[in-house]
Structure formats: structure tokens, C-alpha cells
Short mmCIF file of C-alpha atoms in Angstrom, two decimals:
data_model
loop_
_atom_site.label_atom_id
_atom_site.label_comp_id
_atom_site.label_asym_id
_atom_site.label_seq_id
_atom_site.Cartn_x
_atom_site.Cartn_y
_atom_site.Cartn_z
CA MET A 230 70.32 -19.82 -116.67
CA ASP A 231 70.89 -16.59 -118.62
CA MET A 232 67.84 -14.33 -118.40
CA PRO A 233 67.38 -11.81 -121.23
CA LEU A 234 65.81 -8.48 -120.40
CA PRO A 235 62.77 -7.29 -122.35
CA VAL A 236 64.05 -5.35 -125.34
CA THR A 237 62.08 -2.20 -124.49
CA ALA A 238 62.53 -2.37 -120.70
CA ASP A 239 65.22 0.24 -120.15
CA ALA A 240 65.16 3.99 -120.55
CA PRO A 241 68.23 5.70 -122.07
CA ILE A 242 71.17 6.27 -119.76
CA PHE A 243 71.30 9.79 -121.18
CA ASP A 244 67.86 11.13 -121.99
CA PRO A 245 68.09 12.74 -125.46
CA ARG A 246 65.97 15.71 -124.44
CA GLY A 247 67.54 16.32 -121.04
CA PHE A 248 71.12 16.06 -122.33
CA ARG A 249 70.33 17.74 -125.66
CA LEU A 250 71.60 14.88 -127.77
CA SER A 251 71.69 15.32 -131.52
CA PRO A 252 69.18 13.27 -133.57
CA PHE A 253 72.09 11.08 -134.66
CA GLU A 254 73.20 10.46 -131.06
CA ALA A 255 69.65 9.71 -129.95
CA GLU A 256 69.17 7.17 -132.75
CA LEU A 257 72.59 5.60 -132.27
CA THR A 258 72.16 5.13 -128.51
CA ALA A 259 68.66 3.71 -129.01
CA ARG A 260 70.11 1.17 -131.44
CA ALA A 261 72.90 0.34 -129.01
CA ARG A 262 70.43 -0.14 -126.16
CA GLU A 263 68.24 -2.42 -128.25
CA PHE A 264 71.27 -4.44 -129.39
CA GLY A 265 72.55 -4.70 -125.84
CA ALA A 266 69.27 -6.00 -124.47
CA ARG A 267 68.65 -8.36 -127.39
CA VAL A 268 72.15 -9.71 -128.02
CA LEU A 269 74.56 -8.91 -125.21
CA ALA A 270 72.56 -9.41 -122.02
CA PRO A 271 71.38 -12.99 -122.71
CA ARG A 272 74.95 -14.22 -123.19
CA ALA A 273 76.87 -12.14 -120.65
CA ALA A 274 76.82 -14.73 -117.87
CA ARG A 275 78.27 -17.36 -120.17
CA TRP A 276 81.42 -15.38 -121.08
CA ASP A 277 81.92 -14.59 -117.41
CA ARG A 278 81.41 -18.15 -116.24
CA GLU A 279 83.71 -19.66 -118.87
CA ALA A 280 86.21 -16.77 -119.08
CA SER A 281 85.67 -17.19 -122.81
CA PHE A 282 85.74 -14.59 -125.56
CA PRO A 283 82.32 -13.32 -126.80
CA THR A 284 82.83 -14.53 -130.36
CA GLU A 285 79.10 -14.81 -131.06
CA ASN A 286 78.60 -11.20 -129.97
CA TYR A 287 81.23 -10.13 -132.48
CA ASP A 288 79.53 -12.12 -135.22
CA ASP A 289 76.35 -10.16 -134.54
CA MET A 290 78.21 -6.86 -134.22
CA ARG A 291 79.85 -7.54 -137.57
CA ARG A 292 76.51 -8.27 -139.25
CA GLU A 293 74.86 -5.16 -137.80
CA GLY A 294 77.69 -2.74 -138.56
CA TRP A 295 78.98 -2.04 -135.05
CA LEU A 296 82.61 -2.74 -135.95
CA GLY A 297 82.54 0.41 -138.09
CA ILE A 298 80.88 2.77 -135.61
CA CYS A 299 83.71 5.36 -135.79
CA ILE A 300 84.54 4.87 -139.46
CA PRO A 301 83.31 7.93 -141.39
CA ALA A 302 80.02 7.54 -143.21
CA ALA A 303 81.79 8.51 -146.45
CA ASP A 304 83.92 5.40 -146.04
CA GLY A 305 80.96 3.13 -145.28
CA GLY A 306 80.87 3.30 -141.48
CA MET A 307 78.37 4.71 -139.00
CA GLY A 308 80.23 8.01 -138.71
CA ALA A 309 80.17 8.41 -134.92
CA ASP A 310 82.39 11.04 -133.35
CA PHE A 311 84.01 10.74 -129.93
CA ARG A 312 80.95 11.67 -127.86
CA ALA A 313 78.51 9.63 -129.93
CA TYR A 314 80.73 6.58 -129.60
CA CYS A 315 81.07 7.04 -125.83
CA LEU A 316 77.31 7.28 -125.40
CA ALA A 317 76.69 4.14 -127.46
CA ALA A 318 79.48 2.25 -125.69
CA ALA A 319 77.94 3.08 -122.31
CA GLU A 320 74.75 1.36 -123.44
CA PHE A 321 76.79 -1.70 -124.46
CA GLY A 322 78.55 -1.72 -121.09
CA ARG A 323 75.20 -1.71 -119.34
CA TYR A 324 74.50 -5.19 -120.70
CA CYS A 325 77.93 -6.84 -120.99
CA GLY A 326 81.01 -5.16 -119.60
CA ALA A 327 83.48 -7.56 -121.20
CA THR A 328 82.06 -7.12 -124.69
CA ALA A 329 81.98 -3.33 -124.35
CA LEU A 330 85.56 -3.22 -123.10
CA THR A 331 86.96 -5.37 -125.89
CA TRP A 332 84.88 -3.52 -128.48
CA ASN A 333 86.54 -0.32 -127.29
CA MET A 334 89.95 -1.77 -128.11
CA HIS A 335 88.78 -2.44 -131.64
CA VAL A 336 87.02 0.90 -132.10
CA CYS A 337 90.09 2.86 -130.98
CA SER A 338 91.94 1.55 -134.02
CA THR A 339 89.48 3.56 -136.13
CA LEU A 340 88.95 6.49 -133.76
CA TRP A 341 92.66 7.12 -133.26
CA THR A 342 93.47 6.80 -136.96
CA GLY A 343 90.42 8.83 -138.00
CA LEU A 344 88.93 11.71 -136.05
CA LEU A 345 91.97 12.18 -133.80
CA THR A 346 94.57 12.31 -136.52
CA ASP A 347 92.49 14.75 -138.55
CA ASP A 348 93.05 17.27 -135.72
CA LEU A 349 96.83 16.78 -135.65
CA GLN A 350 99.67 18.41 -137.56
CA MET A 351 101.06 16.61 -140.61
CA ASP A 352 102.56 17.79 -143.85
CA GLU A 353 100.45 17.23 -146.96
CA ALA A 354 102.42 14.22 -148.20
CA THR A 355 102.28 12.49 -144.81
CA ARG A 356 98.55 13.15 -144.49
CA ALA A 357 97.87 11.81 -147.99
CA LEU A 358 99.80 8.62 -147.25
CA HIS A 359 97.99 8.20 -143.92
CA HIS A 360 94.59 8.65 -145.57
CA ALA A 361 95.45 6.03 -148.19
CA ARG A 362 96.58 3.55 -145.54
CA ARG A 363 93.59 4.08 -143.29
CA LYS A 364 91.23 3.46 -146.21
CA LEU A 365 92.78 0.00 -146.42
CA HIS A 366 92.35 -0.34 -142.65
CA TYR A 367 88.68 0.63 -142.89
CA ALA A 368 88.12 -1.77 -145.78
CA ASN A 369 89.71 -4.58 -143.81
CA ILE A 370 87.07 -4.02 -141.12
CA LEU A 371 84.01 -3.28 -143.24
CA GLU A 372 84.60 -5.68 -146.13
CA ARG A 373 86.43 -8.52 -144.41
CA GLY A 374 85.08 -8.11 -140.90
CA ALA A 375 88.50 -7.83 -139.28
CA VAL A 376 88.62 -7.27 -135.52
CA PHE A 377 91.48 -5.27 -134.02
CA SER A 378 92.85 -5.18 -130.50
CA GLN A 379 95.04 -2.60 -128.81
CA PRO A 380 97.47 -4.16 -126.33
CA PHE A 381 98.87 -1.44 -124.11
CA SER A 382 100.33 -2.72 -120.84
CA GLU A 383 103.79 -4.15 -120.44
CA GLY A 384 104.09 -4.41 -116.67
CA GLY A 385 106.10 -1.21 -116.27
CA ALA A 386 105.59 2.54 -116.48
CA ALA A 387 105.22 2.77 -120.26
CA ALA A 388 101.44 2.37 -120.32
CA ALA A 389 101.17 5.26 -117.85
CA GLY A 390 102.96 7.45 -120.38
CA THR A 391 106.10 8.15 -118.34
CA VAL A 392 108.70 6.08 -120.25
CA ALA A 393 109.05 4.57 -123.71
CA PHE A 394 107.36 1.30 -124.56
CA GLY A 395 109.67 -1.67 -124.11
CA THR A 396 108.25 -3.42 -127.17
CA THR A 397 110.59 -2.32 -129.95
CA ALA A 398 110.42 -1.84 -133.71
CA THR A 399 113.80 -2.10 -135.41
CA PRO A 400 113.87 -0.73 -138.97
CA VAL A 401 114.76 -3.36 -141.56
CA GLU A 402 114.45 -3.43 -145.32
CA GLY A 403 110.80 -2.83 -146.22
CA GLY A 404 109.48 -2.48 -142.69
CA PHE A 405 110.16 -3.29 -139.04
CA ARG A 406 111.19 -6.22 -136.87
CA ILE A 407 109.10 -6.32 -133.67
CA ASN A 408 110.24 -7.75 -130.34
CA GLY A 409 108.55 -7.50 -126.98
CA LYS A 410 105.69 -8.51 -124.74
CA LYS A 411 102.27 -7.10 -123.89
CA ILE A 412 100.35 -8.18 -120.80
CA PHE A 413 96.62 -7.94 -120.09
CA ALA A 414 96.23 -7.98 -123.88
CA SER A 415 92.47 -8.05 -124.41
CA LEU A 416 91.26 -10.15 -127.37
CA SER A 417 94.54 -12.09 -127.35
CA GLY A 418 94.14 -15.06 -129.66
CA HIS A 419 90.81 -13.71 -130.97
CA ALA A 420 91.58 -10.43 -132.74
CA ASP A 421 92.56 -10.62 -136.39
CA CYS A 422 95.18 -7.89 -135.92
CA TYR A 423 96.97 -6.45 -132.92
CA GLY A 424 97.41 -2.68 -132.92
CA ILE A 425 100.76 -2.53 -131.14
CA LEU A 426 102.28 0.53 -129.51
CA CYS A 427 106.04 0.11 -129.70
CA THR A 428 109.19 2.22 -129.82
CA GLU A 429 111.24 2.65 -132.96
CA VAL A 430 114.89 1.83 -132.40
CA HIS A 431 117.49 4.31 -133.63
CA GLY A 432 120.83 2.58 -133.27
CA GLU A 433 122.31 2.96 -129.81
CA GLU A 434 120.13 5.94 -128.87
CA LYS A 435 118.02 5.69 -125.73
CA LEU A 436 114.42 4.69 -126.42
CA SER A 437 112.16 7.75 -126.55
CA ARG A 438 108.40 8.19 -126.18
CA ARG A 439 108.58 10.52 -129.17
CA ASP A 440 109.44 7.51 -131.33
CA THR A 441 106.29 5.54 -130.47
CA LEU A 442 104.85 3.68 -133.45
CA TYR A 443 101.34 2.26 -133.83
CA LEU A 444 101.55 -0.84 -136.01
CA ALA A 445 99.03 -3.47 -137.10
CA ILE A 446 100.38 -6.99 -136.64
CA PRO A 447 98.32 -9.93 -138.03
CA LYS A 448 97.58 -12.58 -135.44
CA ASP A 449 99.11 -15.28 -137.66
CA ALA A 450 102.34 -13.41 -138.39
CA PRO A 451 105.38 -15.63 -137.74
CA GLY A 452 106.76 -14.93 -134.28
CA VAL A 453 103.44 -13.97 -132.65
CA THR A 454 102.41 -16.20 -129.76
CA VAL A 455 99.84 -16.07 -126.95
CA GLU A 456 100.71 -17.42 -123.53
CA GLY A 457 99.43 -17.62 -119.98
CA GLU A 458 96.13 -18.46 -118.35
CA TRP A 459 93.17 -16.10 -117.92
CA ASP A 460 91.19 -16.55 -114.73
CA PRO A 461 90.67 -13.06 -113.22
CA LEU A 462 88.24 -11.54 -110.75
CA GLY A 463 86.16 -9.73 -113.35
CA MET A 464 86.02 -8.77 -117.02
CA ARG A 465 86.62 -12.44 -117.66
CA GLY A 466 85.31 -12.37 -121.23
CA THR A 467 88.06 -10.01 -122.36
CA VAL A 468 90.53 -12.96 -122.48
CA SER A 469 93.49 -10.65 -121.78
CA ARG A 470 96.38 -13.08 -121.99
CA ASN A 471 100.02 -12.25 -122.76
CA LEU A 472 101.20 -11.48 -126.28
CA ILE A 473 104.78 -12.31 -127.25
CA PHE A 474 106.50 -10.87 -130.33
CA LYS A 475 109.74 -12.54 -131.40
CA ASP A 476 111.38 -11.09 -134.52
CA VAL A 477 108.00 -10.38 -136.10
CA PHE A 478 108.27 -8.64 -139.46
CA VAL A 479 105.70 -6.06 -140.51
CA PRO A 480 105.88 -3.90 -143.63
CA GLU A 481 105.96 -0.09 -143.48
CA SER A 482 102.34 -0.10 -144.69
CA ALA A 483 101.33 -1.67 -141.35
CA ALA A 484 101.62 1.74 -139.69
CA LEU A 485 98.22 2.83 -138.35
CA MET A 486 99.68 6.28 -137.61
CA PRO A 487 102.65 8.05 -139.21
CA PRO A 488 105.85 8.13 -137.13
CA GLY A 489 105.67 10.59 -134.27
CA LEU A 490 101.94 11.06 -134.49
CA TYR A 491 101.02 8.93 -131.48
CA PHE A 492 103.20 11.10 -129.25
CA GLN A 493 101.50 14.19 -130.65
CA ALA A 494 98.07 12.63 -130.12
CA ALA A 495 98.82 11.64 -126.52
CA SER A 496 100.00 15.18 -125.81
CA ARG A 497 97.37 17.17 -127.71
CA TRP A 498 94.29 14.86 -127.65
CA PRO A 499 94.47 13.35 -124.13
CA HIS A 500 90.74 12.57 -124.01
CA MET A 501 91.69 9.62 -126.23
CA PHE A 502 92.54 7.80 -123.01
CA MET A 503 88.98 8.16 -121.65
CA THR A 504 87.52 5.52 -123.97
CA LEU A 505 87.62 2.87 -121.22
CA THR A 506 85.13 4.88 -119.15
CA PRO A 507 81.95 4.27 -121.19
CA THR A 508 81.96 0.61 -120.18
CA TYR A 509 82.00 1.58 -116.51
CA MET A 510 79.41 4.30 -116.98
CA GLY A 511 77.18 1.52 -118.30
CA LEU A 512 78.01 -0.74 -115.36
CA ALA A 513 77.13 2.06 -112.94
CA GLN A 514 73.74 2.37 -114.61
CA ALA A 515 73.33 -1.42 -114.59
CA ALA A 516 73.85 -1.59 -110.83
CA TYR A 517 71.15 1.02 -110.31
CA ASP A 518 68.83 -0.70 -112.83
CA PHE A 519 69.15 -4.02 -111.02
CA THR A 520 68.36 -2.43 -107.67
CA MET A 521 65.22 -0.79 -109.04
CA ARG A 522 63.97 -4.00 -110.63
CA TYR A 523 64.78 -6.06 -107.56
CA LEU A 524 63.05 -3.76 -105.07
CA ARG A 525 60.02 -3.47 -107.34
CA GLY A 526 59.77 -7.27 -107.66
CA GLU A 527 60.51 -7.15 -111.39
CA GLN A 528 63.95 -8.78 -111.66
CA PRO A 529 63.88 -11.88 -113.90
CA GLY A 530 64.95 -14.99 -112.01
CA THR A 531 63.62 -13.81 -108.65
CA PRO A 532 60.17 -14.10 -107.05
CA PRO A 533 57.87 -11.10 -107.73
CA VAL A 534 58.22 -9.81 -104.17
CA LYS A 535 58.17 -6.05 -103.62
CA ARG A 536 60.63 -4.51 -101.16
CA ARG A 537 60.25 -0.89 -102.12
CA MET A 538 58.03 0.07 -99.17
CA TYR A 539 60.82 -0.03 -96.58
CA PRO A 540 62.36 3.37 -95.68
CA THR A 541 65.88 1.91 -95.53
CA LYS A 542 65.55 0.72 -99.14
CA GLN A 543 64.17 4.08 -100.26
CA ILE A 544 67.05 5.95 -98.65
CA ALA A 545 69.58 3.63 -100.28
CA VAL A 546 68.00 4.15 -103.70
CA ALA A 547 68.04 7.91 -103.18
CA GLU A 548 71.74 7.82 -102.31
CA MET A 549 72.46 5.67 -105.35
CA ARG A 550 70.50 8.01 -107.60
CA ILE A 551 72.40 11.04 -106.34
CA MET A 552 75.75 9.35 -106.97
CA LEU A 553 74.64 8.16 -110.39
CA GLU A 554 73.46 11.62 -111.45
CA GLN A 555 76.69 13.22 -110.23
CA THR A 556 78.71 10.68 -112.17
CA LYS A 557 76.67 11.09 -115.34
CA ALA A 558 76.81 14.87 -115.28
CA LEU A 559 80.58 15.10 -114.85
CA TRP A 560 81.30 12.38 -117.38
CA PHE A 561 78.95 13.82 -120.00
CA GLN A 562 80.59 17.23 -119.67
CA ALA A 563 84.05 15.72 -120.04
CA ILE A 564 83.25 13.69 -123.16
CA SER A 565 81.47 16.72 -124.64
CA GLU A 566 84.66 18.78 -124.27
CA ALA A 567 86.92 16.16 -125.87
CA GLY A 568 89.13 17.57 -128.56
CA PRO A 569 92.62 18.80 -129.35
CA ASP A 570 94.58 21.05 -127.01
CA PRO A 571 92.25 21.09 -123.99
CA SER A 572 92.55 23.88 -121.45
CA LYS A 573 93.89 23.23 -117.98
CA GLU A 574 90.34 23.21 -116.60
CA GLN A 575 89.17 20.76 -119.26
CA MET A 576 92.13 18.48 -118.55
CA LEU A 577 91.46 18.49 -114.82
CA ARG A 578 87.80 17.77 -115.50
CA ALA A 579 88.69 14.82 -117.75
CA LEU A 580 90.87 13.30 -115.05
CA ALA A 581 88.18 13.93 -112.44
CA ALA A 582 85.57 12.27 -114.67
CA GLN A 583 87.81 9.26 -115.25
CA ASN A 584 88.40 8.79 -111.54
CA THR A 585 84.73 9.37 -110.67
CA VAL A 586 83.33 6.86 -113.16
CA MET A 587 85.83 4.15 -112.32
CA GLU A 588 85.40 4.52 -108.56
CA ASN A 589 81.65 5.18 -108.48
CA ALA A 590 80.74 2.25 -110.71
CA ASN A 591 81.98 -0.15 -108.06
CA ALA A 592 80.63 1.97 -105.20
CA LEU A 593 77.17 1.80 -106.77
CA ALA A 594 77.48 -1.95 -107.32
CA ALA A 595 78.55 -2.44 -103.70
CA LYS A 596 75.62 -0.34 -102.51
CA ALA A 597 73.31 -2.39 -104.70
CA VAL A 598 74.53 -5.66 -103.18
CA ARG A 599 74.03 -4.37 -99.67
CA THR A 600 70.60 -2.91 -100.45
CA CYS A 601 69.25 -5.93 -102.28
CA GLY A 602 70.62 -8.44 -99.79
CA GLY A 603 71.80 -12.04 -99.92
CA GLN A 604 70.11 -13.10 -103.16
CA ALA A 605 72.00 -10.38 -105.01
CA MET A 606 75.24 -12.31 -104.43
CA LEU A 607 74.04 -15.33 -106.41
CA LYS A 608 75.86 -15.97 -109.66
CA SER A 609 72.52 -16.71 -111.30
CA LEU A 610 71.80 -12.96 -111.14
CA PRO A 611 73.77 -10.25 -112.99
CA LEU A 612 74.60 -8.01 -110.02
CA GLU A 613 77.34 -10.30 -108.75
CA ARG A 614 79.05 -10.06 -112.16
CA ILE A 615 78.46 -6.30 -112.36
CA TYR A 616 80.16 -5.92 -108.97
CA ARG A 617 83.24 -7.89 -110.02
CA ASP A 618 83.49 -6.25 -113.44
CA SER A 619 83.15 -2.77 -111.96
CA ARG A 620 85.98 -3.41 -109.49
CA CYS A 621 88.44 -3.64 -112.39
CA GLY A 622 87.98 -0.11 -113.77
CA SER A 623 90.07 1.84 -111.28
CA LEU A 624 93.09 -0.36 -112.09
CA MET A 625 93.20 0.31 -115.81
CA LEU A 626 96.07 2.20 -117.40
CA PRO A 627 96.98 4.74 -118.54
CA TRP A 628 94.66 6.68 -116.21
CA THR A 629 94.22 4.52 -113.11
CA ALA A 630 92.21 6.05 -110.27
CA GLU A 631 95.41 6.64 -108.30
CA LEU A 632 97.22 8.29 -111.21
CA CYS A 633 94.22 10.56 -111.79
CA VAL A 634 94.33 11.76 -108.18
CA ASP A 635 98.08 12.29 -108.38
CA ARG A 636 97.84 14.30 -111.59
CA ILE A 637 94.85 16.38 -110.46
CA GLY A 638 96.61 17.49 -107.28
CA ARG A 639 99.87 18.31 -109.01
CA GLU A 640 98.43 19.96 -112.13
CA ALA A 641 95.92 22.00 -110.16
CA LEU A 642 98.69 23.53 -108.03
CA TYR A 643 101.30 24.07 -110.72
CA GLU A 644 101.19 25.89 -114.01
CA ARG A 645 103.16 24.44 -116.90
CA GLY A 646 106.88 24.90 -116.28
CA GLU A 647 106.58 25.81 -112.59
CA THR A 648 108.77 24.07 -110.03
CA ASP A 649 109.68 24.43 -106.35
#
């Protein structure tokens, strides 16, 4: 049976006073925490058990404005910037990892087309056209409640940013013809539009990352199909099945970014790839929260038996708290520095934060299981789900834990352009 937490039970992950949050950030994260406890937590076990998409969560998110969190206030959204979104998303992830992770895919369609592109170079005519198109994109979300996804992976090196995407966009009269396949495509079959990263074809020329396009493809466009089963270890509610595109036509107006702008964004605004981490920051906090409630005899669904008096439990909690505080501090600094053209030190810190959050979330969950004991492994309690969900973070492209380590070592030792 799903056990909702009391709405006012949890303190902020990031204390507004201690982390010097703005009044807007403090209010936004408080709203996210209340929504997570009231709406997300009671249903989380169901999506995990069924490997079903959290449609009801999205209905509530739509009604309460969360689909427009990164749409500027002037356009009718909440007006969150990068850091404010990350802080709110961490609170979502604390209560339902799958919902937070899929929500991120949707939000990036507004964050990438909004705040990020405003920091990039475009001529006046291109910028004006982009602004006109993104107003339509924002209206589609705010007025019609459209949900977007952002399929990335293809099973090769493209999602890691080393080669061009194999999904192609061939120019035709009035638009593009799309062919290709995306795997681990979160929200597949449930998003209203797929924000597809693909490579524009220029005759017989070799595909180039510089020609990456970001196009919105309606789910019911002819030639779009969803295939495959979805029965993974964790993050089961993301429903990340395969997307197939066979001669799918989209008009030029479907471009969510002007041509060439995604390549510029990936090069100049690399923190854009950190938006998966808030979910796992929330899961790290959730593992610690569960341990505290369990040892204090306050975890719903368990007898009110206290276990906090044992030195071994106290030591384990201390070790968890140290790891959690280290993770929070590094991650908060990295998301606070997010912006165009980061320095070498800022880039290394972003990669270190990504690796730390993704690895430590599962390390904290594993420590929680061991500290709380056998009951913690029961599927009737949330820790078992938190453990499985947290295991998935280090695998996620484009910045997997292994790729972060590889890049940190190489980029720390070499300046740009240096070789041996």
C-alpha cells in the first residue's frame, strides 16, 4: 500500500538561509516540496510496480503550472532560471525519481530554447525568428498543456557528443524528412511532442555534429512508432521505449533551435547537460530521510520501534550525513556557476559534481539499506525503490560517471590544444 508522507514533514534539501537562496528560490522549492509530498510520493510505488507512466502526476503538474517552470514570467510561466529549476527538481526527485526525470526532459525543451539560447550568438533576424517560434512552443505548453520529451540516446557514441547523431533530417520542400531511431526514449508513447536531436543531411557530405538540429515531432505524425518492452531495474515509470522515425515530415517551423545553435550551446553552455542530476540529488536526500525516520521509529508502514540508540547506527548516520553534505555543497556550487563559456575550473567542477551526485546517490541508498536492515528491502517501503532508481544515474549520457572521470583526468592535465 502506498504511504503518503505528511505534507509538512520534511525540511528543505537546501536551507534558504544557509545556502542564501533568493526569495523566489525559497518559495519555489517550498512549493515543489509540498507538491512532491502531496502528489508524487503517494503514487510513486505504483508507477514503479507497473512500469507505467505517471500520467496522473502530469495532470496535476499541468493544473498547478509546473510544466511552465522555465518559461519566462512575461510569457506566462514561472520564470525559473537554471539554478532555481535544479533546486525545485531535486525536491521532486526526493519523492518520485521517475516523475522528476521525465519532467526534466520536458523542461529542457523550454530551458534550452529560452535562457540558454539568449546567451548564444545569433544575428538579429535569426533571433527574431527564434523568439517568434518559441512563443508558439510556450503557448503549446501553457495553453494546450503539451508535454515534450527529449530522446537523446541512439546506442552509439552520438549521445556522448563525440560523433554526429545517426537520426537524420533531409531537407525537402517546406521542411525536413526524418529517419532514425532513439533508444531509452523517456515518455515514449506519452509525450505530445518529441524534441529530436538529429543531423541535417547535406548531400553526400559526411554527417557533422555542427549540423545538429533540434526539432519538435508530434507523436501522431505519420511514420512515428514506438516499439519494444520496458521492464528495467529502476526508473521504471519513465517508460523509455524505442522511438522509430520512418520518413517523418516536419515543417521548418518545427525547429526548437535555429540551425547550428545546438552545437554552439553544447560547446559554450555545457552545464545544460547537468539537468539529470537534480533527480539524483533528491534521491540522495530521500535515502538519508528514510534512514532517519526508520531509526527514529517514524517511518510509515513500520512499527514505531526506535533503533537510534545503537552506536553502530549513529556512526552510519554520521557517515551518511558527511557524504550528503559533501555532495550537496559541490553540486550547489556547480549549478550556481552554470552559464555560458565556463572557465576550465568551472568545467572540471561541473564534471566532478555530476560524477559525485550520480555515484553518491546510490552509495547513500546502499548504506541506508545496510543500516536499516532486512525490512528496508521490502517493496512495501520506498527505500528499495530509491536504491534501484539511484543505481541508474551513473549510466546516463551524455555525462556518465565513467566519461566524467575520463574527461576530468584528461582536461585537468592538458590545456586546450596541447598534445603529446
